[in-house]
């Protein structure tokens, strides 16, 4: 898939050199090409002049937070971003509404766990049409969901959804909820797609993880909870009175049948 056998290019944004080493070594052993920098400013300028397949982004950087760096990257690029977080309170924000990261690993982490996550993200990315502002996806592979390039698709989906509260266009990754387009991360989209495949059916967290993540053993149930939380809050912004995703204690989640 990559020309001349070149490995995926990974940018590591982390200000602690010892952590950079920990990350760099297993990745390069895996055949990745890595570059690293210690500030958000350097990361943004490297990304502006070079193409990377994935960014490993520390939340705590000296010049700005990783969240801010991610927000700025997202204005021009859908490059997959894996956050490194030092505190568990950061996790909800990482996968939350406004950030747009793809995954996270908490410090301290095992290098093997990190490379497994990175491989999973790269595998998903390799079946996606990569650049922003190009054609819409032609298969069911996940794709970046932000941006305004879907406006035609959105109009079409809206037309088709006149009588349905929830409409999911799997090809175009457009979700309309009571006629309003939701901007979902790829995991939120996958989770909603799975739940909507069988409204009313109860899925356990591990079933959802199995279905939505390609390397579920490398993820944690907590990730599902965090994504569900953020998905739910987006649905509530449109219809606060409807509890669209039901929690079944000890079992998991289901989508409200009447949508
Ligand atoms: Ca740091």
PDB file of C-alpha atoms and ligand atoms in Angstrom:
ATOM      1  CA  UNK A   1       0.000   0.000   0.000  1.00  0.00           C
ATOM      2  CA  UNK A   2       2.843   2.386   0.789  1.00  0.00           C
ATOM      3  CA  UNK A   3       5.183   3.123  -2.115  1.00  0.00           C
ATOM      4  CA  UNK A   4       8.766   1.839  -1.974  1.00  0.00           C
ATOM      5  CA  UNK A   5       8.065  -0.064   1.185  1.00  0.00           C
ATOM      6  CA  UNK A   6       8.211   3.139   3.224  1.00  0.00           C
ATOM      7  CA  UNK A   7       6.648   2.705   6.656  1.00  0.00           C
ATOM      8  CA  UNK A   8       3.973   4.940   8.122  1.00  0.00           C
ATOM      9  CA  UNK A   9       5.258   8.340   9.204  1.00  0.00           C
ATOM     10  CA  UNK A  10       4.524   9.145  12.805  1.00  0.00           C
ATOM     11  CA  UNK A  11       4.960  12.469  14.523  1.00  0.00           C
ATOM     12  CA  UNK A  12       5.568  12.260  18.268  1.00  0.00           C
ATOM     13  CA  UNK A  13       4.770  15.453  20.156  1.00  0.00           C
ATOM     14  CA  UNK A  14       6.099  15.063  23.687  1.00  0.00           C
ATOM     15  CA  UNK A  15       8.351  17.237  25.812  1.00  0.00           C
ATOM     16  CA  UNK A  16       9.852  14.479  27.949  1.00  0.00           C
ATOM     17  CA  UNK A  17      12.772  12.927  26.068  1.00  0.00           C
ATOM     18  CA  UNK A  18      12.611   9.665  28.024  1.00  0.00           C
ATOM     19  CA  UNK A  19       9.007   9.139  26.933  1.00  0.00           C
ATOM     20  CA  UNK A  20       9.906   9.966  23.340  1.00  0.00           C
ATOM     21  CA  UNK A  21      12.538   7.210  23.478  1.00  0.00           C
ATOM     22  CA  UNK A  22      10.057   4.741  24.925  1.00  0.00           C
ATOM     23  CA  UNK A  23       7.676   5.439  22.060  1.00  0.00           C
ATOM     24  CA  UNK A  24      10.187   5.747  19.264  1.00  0.00           C
ATOM     25  CA  UNK A  25      11.995   2.484  19.762  1.00  0.00           C
ATOM     26  CA  UNK A  26       9.110   0.003  19.357  1.00  0.00           C
ATOM     27  CA  UNK A  27       7.629   2.014  16.495  1.00  0.00           C
ATOM     28  CA  UNK A  28      10.851   2.041  14.540  1.00  0.00           C
ATOM     29  CA  UNK A  29      11.284  -1.656  15.238  1.00  0.00           C
ATOM     30  CA  UNK A  30       7.834  -2.062  13.682  1.00  0.00           C
ATOM     31  CA  UNK A  31       9.027  -0.265  10.545  1.00  0.00           C
ATOM     32  CA  UNK A  32       7.551   3.162  11.231  1.00  0.00           C
ATOM     33  CA  UNK A  33       9.387   6.362  10.419  1.00  0.00           C
ATOM     34  CA  UNK A  34       9.201   8.700  13.392  1.00  0.00           C
ATOM     35  CA  UNK A  35       9.889  12.328  13.953  1.00  0.00           C
ATOM     36  CA  UNK A  36       9.553  14.080  17.287  1.00  0.00           C
ATOM     37  CA  UNK A  37       9.224  17.539  18.729  1.00  0.00           C
ATOM     38  CA  UNK A  38       8.622  18.957  22.172  1.00  0.00           C
ATOM     39  CA  UNK A  39       6.171  21.801  21.629  1.00  0.00           C
ATOM     40  CA  UNK A  40       2.787  22.367  20.027  1.00  0.00           C
ATOM     41  CA  UNK A  41       4.182  25.147  17.880  1.00  0.00           C
ATOM     42  CA  UNK A  42       6.833  22.885  16.348  1.00  0.00           C
ATOM     43  CA  UNK A  43       4.233  20.178  15.794  1.00  0.00           C
ATOM     44  CA  UNK A  44       1.972  22.530  13.870  1.00  0.00           C
ATOM     45  CA  UNK A  45       4.776  23.753  11.654  1.00  0.00           C
ATOM     46  CA  UNK A  46       6.013  20.202  10.967  1.00  0.00           C
ATOM     47  CA  UNK A  47       2.476  19.170  10.062  1.00  0.00           C
ATOM     48  CA  UNK A  48       2.106  22.152   7.778  1.00  0.00           C
ATOM     49  CA  UNK A  49       5.090  21.210   5.674  1.00  0.00           C
ATOM     50  CA  UNK A  50       5.141  17.423   5.863  1.00  0.00           C
ATOM     51  CA  UNK A  51       2.668  14.578   5.573  1.00  0.00           C
ATOM     52  CA  UNK A  52       2.256  12.276   8.584  1.00  0.00           C
ATOM     53  CA  UNK A  53       0.093   9.174   8.922  1.00  0.00           C
ATOM     54  CA  UNK A  54      -0.475   9.587  12.638  1.00  0.00           C
ATOM     55  CA  UNK A  55       0.295  11.992  15.475  1.00  0.00           C
ATOM     56  CA  UNK A  56       1.066  10.883  19.030  1.00  0.00           C
ATOM     57  CA  UNK A  57       0.193  13.970  21.067  1.00  0.00           C
ATOM     58  CA  UNK A  58       0.972  14.635  24.715  1.00  0.00           C
ATOM     59  CA  UNK A  59      -1.708  16.643  26.526  1.00  0.00           C
ATOM     60  CA  UNK A  60       0.771  18.541  28.711  1.00  0.00           C
ATOM     61  CA  UNK A  61       3.102  20.517  26.464  1.00  0.00           C
ATOM     62  CA  UNK A  62       5.103  23.589  27.500  1.00  0.00           C
ATOM     63  CA  UNK A  63       3.638  26.110  25.039  1.00  0.00           C
ATOM     64  CA  UNK A  64      -0.005  25.031  24.677  1.00  0.00           C
ATOM     65  CA  UNK A  65      -2.132  22.048  25.645  1.00  0.00           C
ATOM     66  CA  UNK A  66      -2.382  19.014  23.410  1.00  0.00           C
ATOM     67  CA  UNK A  67      -6.103  19.816  23.155  1.00  0.00           C
ATOM     68  CA  UNK A  68      -5.328  23.155  21.582  1.00  0.00           C
ATOM     69  CA  UNK A  69      -2.831  21.548  19.202  1.00  0.00           C
ATOM     70  CA  UNK A  70      -5.466  18.975  18.199  1.00  0.00           C
ATOM     71  CA  UNK A  71      -8.086  21.658  17.628  1.00  0.00           C
ATOM     72  CA  UNK A  72      -5.717  23.528  15.349  1.00  0.00           C
ATOM     73  CA  UNK A  73      -4.741  20.372  13.457  1.00  0.00           C
ATOM     74  CA  UNK A  74      -8.411  19.561  12.940  1.00  0.00           C
ATOM     75  CA  UNK A  75      -9.037  22.817  11.125  1.00  0.00           C
ATOM     76  CA  UNK A  76      -7.026  21.498   8.187  1.00  0.00           C
ATOM     77  CA  UNK A  77      -6.483  17.784   8.613  1.00  0.00           C
ATOM     78  CA  UNK A  78      -8.072  14.496   9.618  1.00  0.00           C
ATOM     79  CA  UNK A  79      -4.740  12.865  10.468  1.00  0.00           C
ATOM     80  CA  UNK A  80      -5.340  10.267  13.211  1.00  0.00           C
ATOM     81  CA  UNK A  81      -4.358  11.587  16.648  1.00  0.00           C
ATOM     82  CA  UNK A  82      -3.504   9.402  19.626  1.00  0.00           C
ATOM     83  CA  UNK A  83      -3.338  11.335  22.898  1.00  0.00           C
ATOM     84  CA  UNK A  84      -0.988  10.631  25.750  1.00  0.00           C
ATOM     85  CA  UNK A  85      -2.666  11.638  28.979  1.00  0.00           C
ATOM     86  CA  UNK A  86      -1.136  11.856  32.412  1.00  0.00           C
ATOM     87  CA  UNK A  87      -4.308  12.275  34.446  1.00  0.00           C
ATOM     88  CA  UNK A  88      -7.491  10.268  34.235  1.00  0.00           C
ATOM     89  CA  UNK A  89      -9.584  13.472  34.346  1.00  0.00           C
ATOM     90  CA  UNK A  90      -8.152  14.288  30.939  1.00  0.00           C
ATOM     91  CA  UNK A  91      -9.591  11.150  29.371  1.00  0.00           C
ATOM     92  CA  UNK A  92     -13.168  12.366  29.199  1.00  0.00           C
ATOM     93  CA  UNK A  93     -12.019  15.506  27.462  1.00  0.00           C
ATOM     94  CA  UNK A  94      -9.837  13.605  25.025  1.00  0.00           C
ATOM     95  CA  UNK A  95     -12.685  11.521  23.714  1.00  0.00           C
ATOM     96  CA  UNK A  96     -15.226  14.188  24.504  1.00  0.00           C
ATOM     97  CA  UNK A  97     -17.206  16.582  22.453  1.00  0.00           C
ATOM     98  CA  UNK A  98     -14.828  19.234  21.370  1.00  0.00           C
ATOM     99  CA  UNK A  99     -11.441  17.611  20.946  1.00  0.00           C
ATOM    100  CA  UNK A 100     -11.534  15.232  18.000  1.00  0.00           C
ATOM    101  CA  UNK A 101      -8.830  12.767  19.051  1.00  0.00           C
ATOM    102  CA  UNK A 102      -8.953   9.179  17.824  1.00  0.00           C
ATOM    103  CA  UNK A 103      -7.752   7.345  20.876  1.00  0.00           C
ATOM    104  CA  UNK A 104      -5.661   7.821  24.001  1.00  0.00           C
ATOM    105  CA  UNK A 105      -3.149   6.009  26.150  1.00  0.00           C
ATOM    106  CA  UNK A 106      -2.682   6.928  29.811  1.00  0.00           C
ATOM    107  CA  UNK A 107       0.751   7.427  31.316  1.00  0.00           C
ATOM    108  CA  UNK A 108       2.454   5.315  32.444  1.00  0.00           C
ATOM    109  CA  UNK A 109       1.805   2.990  29.524  1.00  0.00           C
ATOM    110  CA  UNK A 110       3.399  -0.175  28.247  1.00  0.00           C
ATOM    111  CA  UNK A 111       5.182   0.424  24.934  1.00  0.00           C
ATOM    112  CA  UNK A 112       3.479  -2.683  23.508  1.00  0.00           C
ATOM    113  CA  UNK A 113       0.062  -1.289  24.337  1.00  0.00           C
ATOM    114  CA  UNK A 114       0.928   1.919  22.565  1.00  0.00           C
ATOM    115  CA  UNK A 115       2.156   0.178  19.424  1.00  0.00           C
ATOM    116  CA  UNK A 116      -0.959  -2.023  19.372  1.00  0.00           C
ATOM    117  CA  UNK A 117      -3.163   1.070  19.481  1.00  0.00           C
ATOM    118  CA  UNK A 118      -1.136   2.749  16.799  1.00  0.00           C
ATOM    119  CA  UNK A 119      -1.316  -0.301  14.528  1.00  0.00           C
ATOM    120  CA  UNK A 120      -5.083  -0.492  14.991  1.00  0.00           C
ATOM    121  CA  UNK A 121      -5.517   3.185  14.121  1.00  0.00           C
ATOM    122  CA  UNK A 122      -3.250   2.918  11.089  1.00  0.00           C
ATOM    123  CA  UNK A 123      -5.091  -0.162   9.865  1.00  0.00           C
ATOM    124  CA  UNK A 124      -8.391   1.673  10.035  1.00  0.00           C
ATOM    125  CA  UNK A 125      -6.874   4.715   8.378  1.00  0.00           C
ATOM    126  CA  UNK A 126      -5.431   2.661   5.516  1.00  0.00           C
ATOM    127  CA  UNK A 127      -8.897   1.557   4.444  1.00  0.00           C
ATOM    128  CA  UNK A 128     -10.134   5.113   4.492  1.00  0.00           C
ATOM    129  CA  UNK A 129      -9.798   7.681   1.772  1.00  0.00           C
ATOM    130  CA  UNK A 130      -7.167   9.744   3.514  1.00  0.00           C
ATOM    131  CA  UNK A 131      -7.224  13.444   2.707  1.00  0.00           C
ATOM    132  CA  UNK A 132      -9.803  15.952   3.757  1.00  0.00           C
ATOM    133  CA  UNK A 133     -11.818  17.755   1.071  1.00  0.00           C
ATOM    134  CA  UNK A 134     -11.790  14.857  -1.362  1.00  0.00           C
ATOM    135  CA  UNK A 135     -14.503  12.435  -2.409  1.00  0.00           C
ATOM    136  CA  UNK A 136     -16.882  10.902   0.082  1.00  0.00           C
ATOM    137  CA  UNK A 137     -16.124   7.350   1.236  1.00  0.00           C
ATOM    138  CA  UNK A 138     -17.414   4.638  -1.068  1.00  0.00           C
ATOM    139  CA  UNK A 139     -17.569   1.795   1.405  1.00  0.00           C
ATOM    140  CA  UNK A 140     -18.450   1.343   5.015  1.00  0.00           C
ATOM    141  CA  UNK A 141     -14.964   2.135   6.281  1.00  0.00           C
ATOM    142  CA  UNK A 142     -14.919   4.891   8.858  1.00  0.00           C
ATOM    143  CA  UNK A 143     -13.841   8.296   7.816  1.00  0.00           C
ATOM    144  CA  UNK A 144     -13.327  11.683   9.320  1.00  0.00           C
ATOM    145  CA  UNK A 145     -16.662  13.150  10.035  1.00  0.00           C
ATOM    146  CA  UNK A 146     -15.916  16.780  10.580  1.00  0.00           C
ATOM    147  CA  UNK A 147     -16.012  19.436   7.918  1.00  0.00           C
ATOM    148  CA  UNK A 148     -18.574  20.798   5.564  1.00  0.00           C
ATOM    149  CA  UNK A 149     -17.850  18.652   2.543  1.00  0.00           C
ATOM    150  CA  UNK A 150     -20.963  16.595   3.141  1.00  0.00           C
ATOM    151  CA  UNK A 151     -23.477  19.316   2.470  1.00  0.00           C
ATOM    152  CA  UNK A 152     -24.917  17.607  -0.616  1.00  0.00           C
ATOM    153  CA  UNK A 153     -25.025  14.284   1.111  1.00  0.00           C
ATOM    154  CA  UNK A 154     -26.593  15.977   4.078  1.00  0.00           C
ATOM    155  CA  UNK A 155     -29.356  17.443   1.946  1.00  0.00           C
ATOM    156  CA  UNK A 156     -30.024  14.040   0.379  1.00  0.00           C
ATOM    157  CA  UNK A 157     -30.055  12.291   3.702  1.00  0.00           C
ATOM    158  CA  UNK A 158     -32.367  14.941   5.075  1.00  0.00           C
ATOM    159  CA  UNK A 159     -34.750  14.325   2.208  1.00  0.00           C
ATOM    160  CA  UNK A 160     -34.773  10.617   2.842  1.00  0.00           C
ATOM    161  CA  UNK A 161     -35.236  11.059   6.550  1.00  0.00           C
ATOM    162  CA  UNK A 162     -38.342  13.190   6.571  1.00  0.00           C
ATOM    163  CA  UNK A 163     -40.324  10.518   8.374  1.00  0.00           C
ATOM    164  CA  UNK A 164     -37.529   9.048  10.500  1.00  0.00           C
ATOM    165  CA  UNK A 165     -36.100  10.610  13.641  1.00  0.00           C
ATOM    166  CA  UNK A 166     -32.709   9.000  13.185  1.00  0.00           C
ATOM    167  CA  UNK A 167     -31.145   8.489   9.812  1.00  0.00           C
ATOM    168  CA  UNK A 168     -27.686   7.124   9.225  1.00  0.00           C
ATOM    169  CA  UNK A 169     -26.112   7.239   5.820  1.00  0.00           C
ATOM    170  CA  UNK A 170     -23.418   4.606   6.129  1.00  0.00           C
ATOM    171  CA  UNK A 171     -21.764   5.384   2.840  1.00  0.00           C
ATOM    172  CA  UNK A 172     -21.460   9.069   3.468  1.00  0.00           C
ATOM    173  CA  UNK A 173     -21.107   8.928   7.257  1.00  0.00           C
ATOM    174  CA  UNK A 174     -23.891  11.438   7.689  1.00  0.00           C
ATOM    175  CA  UNK A 175     -26.169  11.173  10.699  1.00  0.00           C
ATOM    176  CA  UNK A 176     -29.350  13.176  10.942  1.00  0.00           C
ATOM    177  CA  UNK A 177     -31.223  13.310  14.199  1.00  0.00           C
ATOM    178  CA  UNK A 178     -34.603  15.040  13.917  1.00  0.00           C
ATOM    179  CA  UNK A 179     -33.275  16.619  10.766  1.00  0.00           C
ATOM    180  CA  UNK A 180     -30.137  17.954  12.412  1.00  0.00           C
ATOM    181  CA  UNK A 181     -26.741  16.809  11.269  1.00  0.00           C
ATOM    182  CA  UNK A 182     -24.596  15.424  14.088  1.00  0.00           C
ATOM    183  CA  UNK A 183     -20.842  15.818  14.006  1.00  0.00           C
ATOM    184  CA  UNK A 184     -19.586  12.546  15.416  1.00  0.00           C
ATOM    185  CA  UNK A 185     -16.149  11.082  15.928  1.00  0.00           C
ATOM    186  CA  UNK A 186     -15.540   7.848  14.086  1.00  0.00           C
ATOM    187  CA  UNK A 187     -16.083   5.762  17.223  1.00  0.00           C
ATOM    188  CA  UNK A 188     -19.288   7.570  18.084  1.00  0.00           C
ATOM    189  CA  UNK A 189     -20.449   6.946  14.538  1.00  0.00           C
ATOM    190  CA  UNK A 190     -19.564   3.244  14.756  1.00  0.00           C
ATOM    191  CA  UNK A 191     -21.312   2.884  18.114  1.00  0.00           C
ATOM    192  CA  UNK A 192     -24.457   4.594  16.895  1.00  0.00           C
ATOM    193  CA  UNK A 193     -24.410   2.553  13.695  1.00  0.00           C
ATOM    194  CA  UNK A 194     -24.168  -0.682  15.676  1.00  0.00           C
ATOM    195  CA  UNK A 195     -26.915   0.303  18.137  1.00  0.00           C
ATOM    196  CA  UNK A 196     -29.163   1.440  15.300  1.00  0.00           C
ATOM    197  CA  UNK A 197     -28.646  -1.855  13.475  1.00  0.00           C
ATOM    198  CA  UNK A 198     -31.001  -3.447  16.000  1.00  0.00           C
ATOM    199  CA  UNK A 199     -32.955  -0.821  17.960  1.00  0.00           C
ATOM    200  CA  UNK A 200     -34.046  -2.169  21.304  1.00  0.00           C
ATOM    201  CA  UNK A 201     -31.409  -4.872  21.385  1.00  0.00           C
ATOM    202  CA  UNK A 202     -29.156  -4.692  24.442  1.00  0.00           C
ATOM    203  CA  UNK A 203     -25.439  -4.806  23.717  1.00  0.00           C
ATOM    204  CA  UNK A 204     -22.834  -5.374  26.388  1.00  0.00           C
ATOM    205  CA  UNK A 205     -19.830  -3.086  26.503  1.00  0.00           C
ATOM    206  CA  UNK A 206     -17.608  -5.891  25.334  1.00  0.00           C
ATOM    207  CA  UNK A 207     -19.918  -6.628  22.393  1.00  0.00           C
ATOM    208  CA  UNK A 208     -19.803  -2.969  21.431  1.00  0.00           C
ATOM    209  CA  UNK A 209     -16.074  -2.920  21.813  1.00  0.00           C
ATOM    210  CA  UNK A 210     -15.736  -6.063  19.737  1.00  0.00           C
ATOM    211  CA  UNK A 211     -17.864  -4.556  17.000  1.00  0.00           C
ATOM    212  CA  UNK A 212     -16.528  -1.022  16.973  1.00  0.00           C
ATOM    213  CA  UNK A 213     -12.819  -1.518  17.633  1.00  0.00           C
ATOM    214  CA  UNK A 214     -10.593  -3.705  15.589  1.00  0.00           C
ATOM    215  CA  UNK A 215      -8.296  -4.577  18.437  1.00  0.00           C
ATOM    216  CA  UNK A 216     -10.706  -4.709  21.330  1.00  0.00           C
ATOM    217  CA  UNK A 217      -8.191  -6.320  23.648  1.00  0.00           C
ATOM    218  CA  UNK A 218      -6.094  -3.178  23.344  1.00  0.00           C
ATOM    219  CA  UNK A 219      -9.020  -0.986  24.376  1.00  0.00           C
ATOM    220  CA  UNK A 220     -10.897  -0.723  27.600  1.00  0.00           C
ATOM    221  CA  UNK A 221     -14.540  -0.784  28.477  1.00  0.00           C
ATOM    222  CA  UNK A 222     -14.064   2.664  29.875  1.00  0.00           C
ATOM    223  CA  UNK A 223     -13.400   3.898  26.352  1.00  0.00           C
ATOM    224  CA  UNK A 224     -16.841   2.713  25.281  1.00  0.00           C
ATOM    225  CA  UNK A 225     -18.399   4.504  28.248  1.00  0.00           C
ATOM    226  CA  UNK A 226     -16.597   7.724  27.432  1.00  0.00           C
ATOM    227  CA  UNK A 227     -17.629   7.645  23.775  1.00  0.00           C
ATOM    228  CA  UNK A 228     -21.211   6.724  24.676  1.00  0.00           C
ATOM    229  CA  UNK A 229     -21.291   9.636  27.114  1.00  0.00           C
ATOM    230  CA  UNK A 230     -20.199  12.057  24.457  1.00  0.00           C
ATOM    231  CA  UNK A 231     -22.501  10.561  21.801  1.00  0.00           C
ATOM    232  CA  UNK A 232     -25.405  10.795  24.229  1.00  0.00           C
ATOM    233  CA  UNK A 233     -24.701  14.406  24.993  1.00  0.00           C
ATOM    234  CA  UNK A 234     -24.691  15.257  21.283  1.00  0.00           C
ATOM    235  CA  UNK A 235     -28.063  13.547  20.868  1.00  0.00           C
ATOM    236  CA  UNK A 236     -29.375  15.420  23.918  1.00  0.00           C
ATOM    237  CA  UNK A 237     -28.303  18.757  22.511  1.00  0.00           C
ATOM    238  CA  UNK A 238     -30.846  18.170  19.739  1.00  0.00           C
ATOM    239  CA  UNK A 239     -33.638  16.649  21.872  1.00  0.00           C
ATOM    240  CA  UNK A 240     -32.941  17.055  25.595  1.00  0.00           C
ATOM    241  CA  UNK A 241     -36.204  15.335  26.501  1.00  0.00           C
ATOM    242  CA  UNK A 242     -35.376  12.094  24.690  1.00  0.00           C
ATOM    243  CA  UNK A 243     -33.150   9.511  26.325  1.00  0.00           C
ATOM    244  CA  UNK A 244     -31.971   8.061  22.989  1.00  0.00           C
ATOM    245  CA  UNK A 245     -29.329   5.732  24.382  1.00  0.00           C
ATOM    246  CA  UNK A 246     -30.484   3.657  27.331  1.00  0.00           C
ATOM    247  CA  UNK A 247     -28.102   2.291  29.920  1.00  0.00           C
ATOM    248  CA  UNK A 248     -28.813  -1.238  31.095  1.00  0.00           C
ATOM    249  CA  UNK A 249     -26.984  -1.641  34.365  1.00  0.00           C
ATOM    250  CA  UNK A 250     -24.604  -4.544  34.287  1.00  0.00           C
ATOM    251  CA  UNK A 251     -25.344  -5.206  30.615  1.00  0.00           C
ATOM    252  CA  UNK A 252     -24.631  -2.262  28.396  1.00  0.00           C
ATOM    253  CA  UNK A 253     -26.493   0.073  26.087  1.00  0.00           C
ATOM    254  CA  UNK A 254     -29.334   0.085  23.598  1.00  0.00           C
ATOM    255  CA  UNK A 255     -30.871   2.622  21.292  1.00  0.00           C
ATOM    256  CA  UNK A 256     -34.395   3.821  22.131  1.00  0.00           C
ATOM    257  CA  UNK A 257     -36.754   1.808  19.902  1.00  0.00           C
ATOM    258  CA  UNK A 258     -39.050   4.630  18.906  1.00  0.00           C
ATOM    259  CA  UNK A 259     -36.554   6.653  16.961  1.00  0.00           C
TER     260      UNK A 259
HETATM  261 CA1  LIG B   1       4.420  16.567  28.961  1.00  0.00          CA
END
